[in-house]
Amino acid sequence: MNRLGFMSYNYMGWSAEAMTEEARRHGFAYVQFDPRQAVQVMDERPLSPERAEKIRGLFEDAGISVVGLSGYTNLMNPNLAKREQKLQQLEQMIDLCSAYGTRYIATETGSLHPTNSWKDCEENRTPEAWDELLRVVDRLRARAAKNGAVLLIEGFALNVLATPEQAADMIGRLGSEGLGLVMDPFNYLTQDDLHSRAQQAAMANIFERIGAHSPVAHAKDSLYGEEGFTTPRVGAGQADWNIYAALLAERLPDVPLILEHAKPEETAECLELVRKAFHHAAGK
């Protein structure tokens, strides 16, 4: 099975030392770390190279590599002043990749919704929104390429980049220098896709469209419920993990698989479900 890692925000409020000890206990090999997260290591200087090197050292001493940074923000914030502020902060984080010992930094694209970057709106589906997103991503991609880094875009069904077809189109238009994608099919699955007979084709299409450009994969779930579309922890949604595990094993076996949206007390159960899915795939 793919080697496992975790999102640092799964341990929000934990010190770096406590986080690394718990991660080592679970056998994690990787972490996707948010440089803005408070971990009691030079927290007053969150975006300094010195802090990055100290945190990297703590993880490496525990046998854990920083597979990538979490730079998630709303690239399409309709408040242009706030958008620019966040883009500049993201550029600072791109510059930190080498200090953390990684080439990768990930973000979703966000929404033009006036009050909630996790909600869709009509403006997200316009050609103008797509052109604006390409302009923003190209700016960040160029910054990443200059630093020997790679900006990884993570699609989401309610964002401007909502489909695997759009993700493939972005790579086709902007190229892969300094730009890649996150393999996270749970973000793309529609309510129709989650019907038992449709998931195989939907997930296979996602791998076909974006797999070649995805150096990192995520482990969570998809759920359409009272709150609309959400992506909870592994096992808390409607996605068929046996299908995902089989596709990872066949097409992206060397890609790190990063556990997301799991509370510390849920980690062991999530990992057991992931391992069972891979055992099921191996038995086919």
XYZ file of N, CA and C in Angstrom:
852
model
N 0.840 -1.192 0.000
C 0.000 0.000 0.000
C 0.877 1.246 0.000
N 0.302 2.366 -0.358
C 1.018 3.640 -0.359
C 1.469 3.983 1.055
N 2.650 4.589 1.172
C 3.124 5.021 2.479
C 2.262 6.177 2.982
N 2.038 6.217 4.286
C 1.036 7.097 4.864
C 1.637 8.328 5.529
N 0.880 9.400 5.481
C 1.230 10.626 6.174
C -0.024 11.258 6.748
N 0.129 12.453 7.308
C -1.001 13.123 7.949
C -0.918 14.622 7.730
N -2.062 15.267 7.828
C -2.148 16.722 7.801
C -1.833 17.259 9.191
N -0.998 18.270 9.274
C -0.643 18.800 10.587
C -1.858 19.335 11.333
N -2.848 19.868 10.611
C -4.003 20.440 11.308
C -4.890 19.378 11.943
N -4.631 18.081 11.665
C -5.321 17.033 12.419
C -4.989 17.137 13.910
N -3.843 17.774 14.194
C -3.380 17.923 15.581
C -3.314 19.409 15.947
N -4.348 20.131 15.600
C -4.406 21.554 15.907
C -4.323 21.773 17.417
N -3.441 22.695 17.829
C -3.265 22.981 19.241
C -2.202 22.151 19.917
N -1.655 21.159 19.215
C -0.594 20.329 19.784
C 0.757 20.989 19.549
N 1.702 20.725 20.428
C 3.067 21.162 20.186
C 3.684 20.296 19.100
N 4.748 20.789 18.478
C 5.430 20.011 17.452
C 5.963 18.706 18.019
N 6.474 18.758 19.251
C 7.034 17.552 19.865
C 5.958 16.496 20.111
N 4.816 16.927 20.632
C 3.724 15.987 20.881
C 3.174 15.428 19.572
N 3.079 16.278 18.559
C 2.588 15.854 17.258
C 3.493 14.792 16.641
N 4.797 15.034 16.673
C 5.731 14.073 16.067
C 5.735 12.748 16.820
N 5.610 12.796 18.147
C 5.588 11.561 18.924
C 4.350 10.734 18.603
N 3.196 11.396 18.507
C 1.964 10.698 18.171
C 2.021 10.147 16.745
N 2.566 10.919 15.821
C 2.680 10.466 14.433
C 3.599 9.258 14.322
N 4.695 9.280 15.064
C 5.613 8.135 15.052
C 4.917 6.886 15.604
N 4.097 7.059 16.636
C 3.374 5.925 17.219
C 2.441 5.271 16.201
N 1.866 6.089 15.313
C 0.965 5.552 14.286
C 1.715 5.046 13.048
N 3.015 5.249 12.999
C 3.785 4.768 11.860
C 3.746 5.655 10.640
N 3.411 6.939 10.810
C 3.382 7.854 9.678
C 4.801 8.129 9.169
N 4.924 8.221 7.854
C 6.214 8.532 7.231
C 6.280 9.969 6.746
N 5.113 10.634 6.609
C 5.062 11.969 6.010
C 4.117 12.883 6.803
N 4.354 14.184 6.665
C 3.431 15.185 7.152
C 3.254 16.244 6.070
N 2.027 16.719 5.895
C 1.762 17.911 5.100
C 1.516 19.018 6.107
N 2.444 19.967 6.182
C 2.485 20.918 7.296
C 2.054 22.309 6.859
N 1.254 22.967 7.722
C 0.848 24.349 7.483
C 1.797 25.271 8.240
N 2.599 26.080 7.537
C 3.566 26.954 8.205
C 2.937 27.969 9.141
N 1.643 28.232 8.988
C 0.954 29.213 9.834
C 0.493 28.621 11.162
N 0.576 27.311 11.294
C 0.034 26.629 12.460
C 0.915 26.831 13.684
N 0.284 27.128 14.821
C 1.021 27.299 16.075
C 1.405 25.929 16.632
N 2.708 25.709 16.813
C 3.201 24.435 17.346
C 4.253 24.662 18.429
N 4.278 25.873 19.001
C 5.179 26.225 20.099
C 6.644 26.183 19.682
N 6.903 26.437 18.425
C 8.272 26.578 17.927
C 8.357 27.924 17.227
N 8.933 28.907 17.904
C 9.102 30.233 17.314
C 7.802 30.726 16.674
N 6.684 30.554 17.389
C 5.382 30.896 16.816
C 5.244 32.383 16.482
N 6.076 33.206 17.101
C 6.017 34.636 16.805
C 6.640 34.951 15.448
N 7.297 33.969 14.833
C 7.901 34.156 13.497
C 7.468 33.020 12.580
N 6.173 32.927 12.289
C 5.660 31.733 11.606
C 6.215 31.498 10.211
N 6.594 32.549 9.501
C 7.052 32.370 8.126
C 8.547 32.637 7.975
N 9.306 32.379 9.023
C 10.752 32.563 8.938
C 11.430 31.255 8.525
N 12.511 31.329 7.741
C 13.253 30.120 7.383
C 13.813 29.392 8.598
N 14.200 30.151 9.637
C 14.761 29.537 10.828
C 13.737 28.631 11.519
N 12.500 29.114 11.609
C 11.443 28.285 12.200
C 11.192 27.051 11.347
N 11.170 27.238 10.038
C 10.954 26.112 9.135
C 11.999 25.025 9.345
N 13.261 25.417 9.469
C 14.333 24.441 9.641
C 14.237 23.721 10.976
N 13.811 24.438 12.032
C 13.652 23.796 13.340
C 12.531 22.757 13.302
N 11.406 23.123 12.704
C 10.277 22.186 12.626
C 10.630 20.999 11.747
N 11.258 21.269 10.633
C 11.702 20.179 9.760
C 12.600 19.217 10.524
N 13.521 19.751 11.329
C 14.431 18.910 12.096
C 13.704 18.038 13.100
N 12.680 18.584 13.768
C 11.907 17.792 14.724
C 11.216 16.612 14.035
N 10.621 16.872 12.873
C 9.970 15.784 12.140
C 10.995 14.755 11.662
N 12.088 15.214 11.115
C 13.081 14.282 10.582
C 13.693 13.426 11.678
N 13.865 13.992 12.876
C 14.377 13.204 14.001
C 13.427 12.070 14.369
N 12.143 12.247 14.053
C 11.140 11.210 14.306
C 10.934 10.303 13.097
N 11.749 10.481 12.050
C 11.633 9.656 10.854
C 10.500 10.069 9.937
N 10.079 11.335 10.036
C 8.943 11.831 9.259
C 9.420 12.930 8.317
N 9.103 12.808 7.035
C 9.479 13.811 6.041
C 8.325 14.775 5.799
N 8.660 16.032 5.582
C 7.645 17.011 5.179
C 7.390 16.812 3.685
N 6.261 16.204 3.355
C 5.964 15.896 1.957
C 5.519 17.140 1.198
N 4.962 18.105 1.925
C 4.490 19.327 1.289
C 3.960 20.286 2.334
N 3.709 21.505 1.919
C 3.140 22.528 2.795
C 1.673 22.742 2.452
N 0.895 23.108 3.461
C -0.503 23.485 3.267
C -0.577 25.005 3.207
N -0.871 25.518 2.028
C -0.986 26.962 1.850
C -2.400 27.378 1.513
N -3.377 26.609 1.972
C -4.757 26.776 1.547
C -5.290 28.178 1.837
N -5.846 28.783 0.780
C -6.460 30.100 0.885
C -7.424 30.260 -0.277
N -8.222 31.311 -0.247
C -9.170 31.581 -1.326
C -8.482 32.425 -2.395
N -8.007 31.756 -3.443
C -7.330 32.470 -4.530
C -8.251 33.423 -5.260
N -9.557 33.230 -5.112
C -10.543 34.025 -5.845
C -11.360 34.922 -4.927
N -10.841 35.250 -3.773
C -11.551 36.102 -2.826
C -12.112 37.333 -3.557
N -13.430 37.561 -3.493
C -14.002 38.710 -4.215
C -13.564 40.054 -3.650
N -13.069 40.071 -2.409
C -12.480 41.286 -1.845
C -11.041 41.355 -2.344
N -10.782 42.202 -3.318
C -9.496 42.197 -4.002
C -8.339 42.561 -3.075
N -8.576 43.428 -2.102
C -7.507 43.785 -1.161
C -7.133 42.585 -0.300
N -8.148 41.871 0.201
C -7.868 40.681 1.004
C -7.236 39.586 0.142
N -7.701 39.468 -1.097
C -7.117 38.471 -1.996
C -5.628 38.717 -2.172
N -5.263 39.950 -2.444
C -3.860 40.271 -2.667
C -3.033 40.004 -1.408
N -3.574 40.336 -0.261
C -2.870 40.074 0.996
C -2.582 38.580 1.155
N -3.583 37.749 0.881
C -3.409 36.308 1.027
C -2.493 35.733 -0.052
N -2.552 36.280 -1.255
C -1.646 35.815 -2.308
C -0.197 36.120 -1.948
N 0.039 37.282 -1.383
C 1.402 37.613 -0.974
C 1.873 36.697 0.152
N 0.980 36.362 1.071
C 1.342 35.423 2.134
C 1.652 34.046 1.547
N 0.856 33.615 0.568
C 1.104 32.327 -0.074
C 2.449 32.335 -0.792
N 2.791 33.442 -1.407
C 4.103 33.548 -2.051
C 5.232 33.420 -1.029
N 5.042 33.978 0.167
C 6.034 33.808 1.227
C 6.188 32.339 1.596
N 5.077 31.624 1.635
C 5.138 30.202 1.968
C 5.777 29.388 0.850
N 5.530 29.781 -0.392
C 6.212 29.123 -1.514
C 7.718 29.237 -1.342
N 8.172 30.406 -0.909
C 9.599 30.632 -0.716
C 10.182 29.760 0.396
N 9.334 29.241 1.300
C 9.799 28.438 2.424
C 9.936 26.953 2.103
N 9.493 26.524 0.941
C 9.482 25.087 0.646
C 10.847 24.451 0.872
N 11.896 25.047 0.365
C 13.213 24.434 0.478
C 13.656 24.328 1.934
N 13.308 25.318 2.773
C 13.676 25.264 4.189
C 12.979 24.105 4.894
N 11.797 23.741 4.428
C 11.082 22.596 4.988
C 11.506 21.276 4.338
N 12.357 21.339 3.333
C 12.835 20.122 2.692
C 11.858 19.512 1.716
N 10.984 20.340 1.142
C 10.000 19.837 0.188
C 9.956 20.729 -1.043
N 9.399 20.205 -2.125
C 9.171 20.998 -3.333
C 7.728 21.457 -3.422
N 6.832 20.903 -2.600
C 5.405 21.040 -2.856
C 4.695 21.928 -1.844
N 3.738 22.697 -2.352
C 2.833 23.473 -1.506
C 1.456 23.442 -2.158
N 0.432 23.136 -1.364
C -0.905 22.903 -1.908
C -1.882 23.996 -1.511
N -2.834 24.257 -2.406
C -3.959 25.133 -2.108
C -5.159 24.723 -2.948
N -6.354 25.005 -2.448
C -7.541 24.932 -3.284
C -7.720 26.282 -3.955
N -8.690 26.396 -4.855
C -8.792 27.631 -5.640
C -9.753 28.631 -5.033
N -10.704 28.165 -4.228
C -11.635 29.093 -3.607
C -12.819 29.447 -4.495
N -13.614 30.377 -3.993
C -14.884 30.728 -4.619
C -15.074 32.239 -4.643
N -15.881 32.690 -5.579
C -16.274 34.096 -5.654
C -17.513 34.400 -4.822
N -17.986 33.426 -4.070
C -19.133 33.656 -3.192
C -18.809 34.820 -2.263
N -19.755 35.735 -2.052
C -19.425 36.967 -1.313
C -19.108 36.771 0.160
N -19.565 35.666 0.770
C -19.349 35.508 2.212
C -18.713 34.190 2.629
N -18.629 33.205 1.726
C -18.160 31.882 2.132
C -17.365 31.239 1.001
N -16.070 31.056 1.225
C -15.201 30.498 0.184
C -15.453 29.023 -0.062
N -16.309 28.382 0.772
C -16.625 26.964 0.587
C -17.966 26.761 -0.107
N -18.626 27.860 -0.516
C -19.904 27.750 -1.202
C -19.756 28.113 -2.673
N -20.577 27.478 -3.491
C -20.577 27.767 -4.921
C -21.470 28.974 -5.185
N -21.325 29.536 -6.368
C -22.181 30.640 -6.803
C -22.119 30.706 -8.323
N -23.058 31.417 -8.933
C -23.114 31.487 -10.392
C -21.840 32.067 -10.983
N -21.241 33.020 -10.283
C -20.035 33.682 -10.800
C -18.881 32.703 -10.981
N -18.850 31.629 -10.177
C -17.765 30.649 -10.286
C -17.750 29.944 -11.637
N -18.884 29.892 -12.291
C -19.005 29.092 -13.519
C -18.873 29.925 -14.792
N -18.417 31.145 -14.691
C -18.297 32.008 -15.867
C -16.922 31.881 -16.509
N -16.812 32.140 -17.811
C -15.494 32.160 -18.458
C -14.567 33.196 -17.836
N -15.129 34.279 -17.366
C -14.301 35.330 -16.754
C -13.650 34.838 -15.469
N -14.394 34.066 -14.677
C -13.822 33.521 -13.446
C -12.697 32.547 -13.764
N -12.892 31.728 -14.773
C -11.864 30.761 -15.148
C -10.602 31.481 -15.635
N -10.762 32.487 -16.454
C -9.609 33.242 -16.943
C -8.869 33.932 -15.797
N -9.628 34.465 -14.837
C -9.010 35.123 -13.693
C -8.254 34.114 -12.835
N -8.832 32.938 -12.634
C -8.137 31.906 -11.870
C -6.838 31.505 -12.555
N -6.863 31.332 -13.863
C -5.648 30.974 -14.591
C -4.576 32.049 -14.414
N -4.991 33.303 -14.415
C -4.022 34.390 -14.233
C -3.381 34.319 -12.853
N -4.208 34.088 -11.825
C -3.691 34.007 -10.457
C -2.771 32.806 -10.289
N -3.205 31.656 -10.783
C -2.390 30.444 -10.650
C -1.086 30.581 -11.421
N -1.124 31.222 -12.577
C 0.097 31.399 -13.348
C 1.098 32.272 -12.595
N 0.607 33.290 -11.913
C 1.487 34.122 -11.076
C 2.164 33.278 -9.989
N 1.388 32.446 -9.303
C 1.932 31.623 -8.231
C 2.820 30.514 -8.777
N 2.424 29.951 -9.915
C 3.236 28.908 -10.553
C 4.613 29.433 -10.913
N 4.653 30.664 -11.436
C 5.934 31.278 -11.800
C 6.812 31.484 -10.562
N 6.194 31.906 -9.455
C 6.941 32.086 -8.205
C 7.500 30.743 -7.737
N 6.687 29.693 -7.836
C 7.142 28.371 -7.432
C 8.301 27.897 -8.305
N 8.153 28.033 -9.616
C 9.209 27.583 -10.531
C 10.522 28.308 -10.257
N 10.447 29.582 -9.948
C 11.641 30.373 -9.648
C 12.369 29.828 -8.433
N 11.621 29.226 -7.505
C 12.192 28.705 -6.269
C 12.435 27.197 -6.312
N 12.278 26.593 -7.477
C 12.438 25.147 -7.572
C 11.333 24.394 -6.869
N 10.175 25.035 -6.706
C 9.036 24.441 -6.010
C 7.912 24.132 -6.997
N 6.859 23.485 -6.493
C 5.708 23.127 -7.315
C 4.437 23.467 -6.545
N 3.597 24.298 -7.131
C 2.294 24.617 -6.565
C 1.318 23.506 -6.944
N 0.722 22.863 -5.935
C -0.245 21.793 -6.182
C -1.658 22.329 -5.983
N -2.466 22.242 -7.021
C -3.844 22.725 -6.963
C -4.770 21.557 -6.622
N -5.633 21.793 -5.634
C -6.587 20.781 -5.197
C -7.990 21.242 -5.575
N -8.607 20.546 -6.506
C -9.950 20.910 -6.932
C -10.981 20.632 -5.857
N -12.122 21.278 -5.969
C -13.229 21.078 -5.027
C -14.521 21.416 -5.745
N -15.518 20.570 -5.596
C -16.740 20.666 -6.397
C -17.461 22.006 -6.280
N -17.223 22.763 -5.201
C -17.899 24.038 -4.999
C -16.977 25.229 -5.224
N -15.769 24.976 -5.719
C -14.802 26.037 -6.029
C -14.854 26.388 -7.505
N -14.056 27.368 -7.906
C -13.969 27.722 -9.322
C -13.423 26.540 -10.111
N -12.378 25.885 -9.585
C -11.912 24.636 -10.192
C -12.682 23.511 -9.525
N -13.693 22.996 -10.233
C -14.657 22.080 -9.629
C -14.605 20.665 -10.181
N -13.944 20.447 -11.310
C -13.979 19.144 -11.969
C -12.584 18.700 -12.374
N -12.372 17.388 -12.528
C -11.076 16.914 -13.006
C -10.786 17.386 -14.429
N -11.824 17.591 -15.216
C -11.618 18.107 -16.569
C -11.022 19.511 -16.524
N -11.509 20.343 -15.600
C -10.943 21.684 -15.457
C -9.487 21.611 -14.987
N -9.200 20.694 -14.078
C -7.825 20.549 -13.592
C -6.887 20.183 -14.736
N -7.320 19.252 -15.570
C -6.506 18.868 -16.721
C -6.345 20.023 -17.696
N -7.415 20.799 -17.865
C -7.349 21.964 -18.762
C -6.361 23.000 -18.233
N -6.328 23.197 -16.927
C -5.383 24.146 -16.340
C -3.945 23.744 -16.649
N -3.631 22.462 -16.453
C -2.276 21.986 -16.763
C -1.995 22.147 -18.248
N -2.987 21.848 -19.075
C -2.797 21.989 -20.509
C -2.517 23.419 -20.935
N -3.142 24.375 -20.274
C -2.973 25.787 -20.629
C -1.698 26.395 -20.045
N -1.388 26.044 -18.777
C -0.277 26.693 -18.085
C 1.003 25.867 -18.076
N 0.907 24.578 -18.396
C 2.089 23.724 -18.363
C 2.351 23.209 -16.959
N 3.330 22.320 -16.850
C 3.610 21.666 -15.575
C 4.863 22.199 -14.888
N 5.478 23.249 -15.429
C 6.620 23.836 -14.741
C 6.122 24.612 -13.525
N 6.479 24.148 -12.339
C 6.042 24.806 -11.120
C 4.583 24.572 -10.778
N 3.918 23.642 -11.457
C 2.484 23.435 -11.252
C 2.141 21.957 -11.299
N 1.348 21.515 -10.345
C 0.858 20.145 -10.313
C -0.517 20.110 -9.667
N -0.978 18.905 -9.340
C -2.316 18.708 -8.787
C -2.248 17.756 -7.605
N -3.282 17.766 -6.792
C -3.422 16.823 -5.681
C -4.425 15.747 -6.087
N -4.049 14.488 -5.861
C -4.993 13.407 -6.119
C -5.950 13.310 -4.926
N -7.113 13.916 -5.080
C -8.130 13.917 -4.033
C -9.491 13.755 -4.695
N -9.841 12.522 -5.074
C -11.103 12.316 -5.788
C -12.327 12.683 -4.955
N -12.187 12.648 -3.628
C -13.323 12.931 -2.756
C -13.845 14.349 -2.960
N -12.965 15.266 -3.330
C -13.373 16.654 -3.572
C -14.176 16.816 -4.851
N -13.976 15.908 -5.793
C -14.608 16.045 -7.104
C -15.919 15.269 -7.240
N -16.154 14.272 -6.404
C -17.295 13.383 -6.599
C -18.621 14.117 -6.439
N -19.497 13.940 -7.406
C -20.832 14.528 -7.338
C -21.783 13.545 -6.659
N -22.976 14.033 -6.363
C -23.969 13.153 -5.745
C -24.299 11.984 -6.667
N -24.370 12.241 -7.960
C -24.619 11.158 -8.914
C -23.452 10.185 -8.960
N -22.222 10.703 -8.862
C -21.044 9.830 -8.884
C -21.064 8.826 -7.743
N -21.629 9.208 -6.613
C -21.579 8.371 -5.420
C -22.576 7.216 -5.459
N -23.431 7.163 -6.468
C -24.251 5.973 -6.647
C -23.333 4.782 -6.863
N -23.674 3.662 -6.277
C -22.762 2.509 -6.240
C -22.266 2.099 -7.619
N -23.091 2.219 -8.630
C -22.690 1.776 -9.963
C -21.861 2.814 -10.709
N -21.786 4.033 -10.163
C -21.090 5.106 -10.875
C -19.704 5.403 -10.320
N -19.416 4.982 -9.097
C -18.158 5.385 -8.462
C -16.923 4.873 -9.195
N -16.968 3.660 -9.671
C -15.801 3.110 -10.369
C -15.432 3.971 -11.568
N -16.428 4.299 -12.385
C -16.161 5.107 -13.580
C -15.732 6.512 -13.203
N -16.363 7.094 -12.180
C -16.027 8.460 -11.781
C -14.601 8.546 -11.262
N -14.219 7.622 -10.385
C -12.858 7.658 -9.844
C -11.828 7.331 -10.917
N -12.131 6.384 -11.778
C -11.197 6.060 -12.857
C -10.976 7.272 -13.756
N -12.034 8.033 -14.009
C -11.910 9.245 -14.827
C -11.010 10.269 -14.147
N -11.152 10.416 -12.840
C -10.308 11.361 -12.106
C -8.843 10.965 -12.209
N -8.547 9.699 -12.014
C -7.164 9.236 -12.139
C -6.642 9.445 -13.554
N -7.492 9.198 -14.539
C -7.081 9.369 -15.938
C -6.766 10.830 -16.235
N -7.561 11.733 -15.704
C -7.399 13.160 -15.999
C -6.217 13.784 -15.268
N -6.020 13.437 -13.987
C -5.045 14.188 -13.192
C -3.934 13.345 -12.582
N -4.008 12.032 -12.708
C -3.037 11.174 -12.033
C -1.588 11.463 -12.382
N -1.314 11.738 -13.645
C 0.063 11.953 -14.087
C 0.682 13.208 -13.491
N -0.128 14.095 -12.959
C 0.366 15.372 -12.421
C 0.171 15.469 -10.906
N -0.068 14.312 -10.237
C -0.412 14.314 -8.814
C 0.646 13.587 -7.993
N 1.589 14.310 -7.382
C 2.631 13.672 -6.577
C 2.225 13.403 -5.136
N 1.039 13.856 -4.740
C 0.522 13.659 -3.385
C -0.941 13.258 -3.494
N -1.380 12.306 -2.637
C -2.778 11.885 -2.597
C -3.336 12.104 -1.196
N -4.641 12.324 -1.109
C -5.293 12.557 0.179
C -6.247 11.420 0.529
N -6.393 11.211 1.842
C -7.256 10.157 2.374
C -8.348 10.787 3.232
N -9.571 10.782 2.703
C -10.727 11.261 3.466
C -11.966 10.610 2.875
N -13.103 11.339 2.735
C -14.342 10.744 2.251
C -15.212 11.825 1.624
N -16.332 11.436 1.054
C -17.292 12.362 0.434
C -18.669 12.116 1.018
N -19.396 13.201 1.283
C -20.720 13.059 1.877
C -21.642 14.159 1.384
N -22.816 13.752 0.910
C -23.895 14.690 0.604
C -24.991 14.473 1.633
N -25.201 15.463 2.505
C -26.171 15.325 3.585
C -26.895 16.623 3.846
N -27.353 16.802 5.083
C -28.124 17.980 5.449
C -27.328 19.265 5.278
N -26.012 19.185 5.446
C -25.161 20.368 5.305
C -24.676 20.569 3.872
N -25.222 19.800 2.938
C -24.757 19.878 1.563
C -23.569 18.964 1.344
N -22.609 19.415 0.580
C -21.441 18.600 0.244
C -20.327 18.853 1.245
N -19.848 17.786 1.884
C -18.714 17.867 2.797
C -17.759 16.718 2.523
N -16.538 16.850 3.050
C -15.524 15.806 2.872
C -14.980 15.413 4.243
N -15.688 14.534 4.959
C -15.281 14.147 6.310
C -14.126 13.144 6.300
N -13.805 12.667 7.476
C -12.717 11.692 7.631
C -13.049 10.387 6.925
N -12.035 9.574 6.723
C -12.205 8.242 6.137
C -13.289 7.471 6.894
N -14.231 6.896 6.142
C -15.261 6.065 6.738
C -16.499 6.798 7.187
N -16.493 8.136 7.104
C -17.640 8.918 7.567
C -18.479 9.439 6.411
N -18.251 8.918 5.216
C -18.970 9.399 4.045
C -19.526 8.270 3.201
N -19.675 8.536 1.911
C -20.338 7.616 0.995
C -19.418 7.056 -0.084
N -18.136 7.420 -0.050
C -17.207 6.944 -1.074
C -16.808 5.493 -0.819
N -16.538 4.777 -1.885
C -16.107 3.376 -1.800
C -14.585 3.339 -1.763
N -14.043 3.125 -0.580
C -12.596 3.144 -0.419
C -11.908 1.974 -1.115
N -12.615 0.880 -1.322
C -12.010 -0.236 -2.047
C -11.639 0.170 -3.469
N -12.490 0.995 -4.092
C -12.210 1.465 -5.446
C -10.989 2.373 -5.442
N -10.940 3.314 -4.500
C -9.817 4.261 -4.429
C -8.505 3.541 -4.160
N -8.502 2.618 -3.205
C -7.277 1.897 -2.873
C -6.769 1.096 -4.069
N -7.679 0.476 -4.805
C -7.269 -0.314 -5.974
C -6.643 0.577 -7.046
N -7.208 1.753 -7.262
C -6.658 2.677 -8.256
C -5.305 3.223 -7.816
N -5.159 3.545 -6.537
C -3.861 4.000 -6.040
C -2.811 2.901 -6.217
N -3.152 1.689 -5.823
C -2.198 0.584 -5.908
C -1.775 0.303 -7.348
N -2.715 0.466 -8.261
C -2.431 0.174 -9.669
C -1.711 1.311 -10.382
N -2.119 2.550 -10.101
C -1.665 3.678 -10.920
C -0.693 4.629 -10.214
N -0.806 4.749 -8.890
C 0.058 5.689 -8.165
C 0.619 5.044 -6.896
N 1.278 3.890 -7.016
C 1.693 3.158 -5.815
C 2.778 3.846 -4.999
N 3.533 4.741 -5.611
C 4.631 5.393 -4.900
C 4.269 6.778 -4.361
N 3.035 7.190 -4.541
C 2.612 8.520 -4.112
C 2.232 8.494 -2.633
N 2.762 9.399 -1.810
C 2.364 9.459 -0.398
C 0.868 9.713 -0.247
N 0.259 9.027 0.725
C -1.176 9.129 0.980
C -1.367 9.811 2.342
N -1.978 10.999 2.339
C -2.007 11.868 3.507
C -3.399 11.875 4.151
N -3.469 11.439 5.405
C -4.732 11.382 6.138
C -5.205 12.787 6.492
N -6.481 13.038 6.195
C -7.036 14.388 6.348
C -8.341 14.324 7.126
N -8.668 15.421 7.831
C -9.947 15.604 8.503
C -10.226 14.570 9.594
N -9.186 14.013 10.173
C -9.351 13.051 11.266
C -8.884 13.667 12.575
N -9.712 13.571 13.609
C -9.293 13.986 14.939
C -8.279 12.970 15.482
N -7.445 13.383 16.430
C -6.446 12.444 16.965
C -7.056 11.123 17.432
N -8.204 11.186 18.095
C -8.822 9.961 18.605
C -9.457 9.115 17.504
N -9.559 9.651 16.293
C -10.126 8.904 15.165
C -9.059 8.300 14.266
N -7.807 8.642 14.503
C -6.733 8.267 13.588
C -6.591 6.757 13.439
N -6.563 6.042 14.538
C -6.353 4.592 14.476
C -7.457 3.912 13.662
N -8.712 4.322 13.879
C -9.818 3.730 13.130
C -9.696 4.040 11.642
N -9.340 5.281 11.311
C -9.175 5.654 9.900
C -8.089 4.826 9.239
N -6.968 4.672 9.911
C -5.864 3.912 9.339
C -6.245 2.450 9.146
N -7.021 1.902 10.063
C -7.469 0.526 9.918
C -8.370 0.371 8.692
N -9.258 1.337 8.471
C -10.131 1.290 7.296
C -9.330 1.405 6.005
N -8.307 2.270 6.008
C -7.453 2.416 4.829
C -6.715 1.114 4.545
N -6.150 0.516 5.569
C -5.400 -0.739 5.379
C -6.310 -1.866 4.890
N -7.518 -1.933 5.425
C -8.461 -2.952 4.969
C -8.790 -2.778 3.497
N -8.925 -1.520 3.059
C -9.228 -1.264 1.651
C -8.077 -1.728 0.761
N -6.850 -1.486 1.171
C -5.703 -1.938 0.375
C -5.592 -3.465 0.386
N -5.892 -4.093 1.520
C -5.872 -5.563 1.566
C -6.932 -6.137 0.636
N -8.091 -5.486 0.616
C -9.151 -5.905 -0.299
C -8.709 -5.779 -1.747
N -8.036 -4.648 -2.060
C -7.557 -4.448 -3.429
C -6.516 -5.485 -3.808
N -5.632 -5.833 -2.864
C -4.581 -6.812 -3.149
C -5.155 -8.204 -3.358
N -6.330 -8.451 -2.791
C -6.922 -9.779 -2.903
C -7.693 -9.998 -4.168
N -7.887 -8.919 -4.939
C -8.644 -9.054 -6.197
C -7.810 -9.673 -7.292
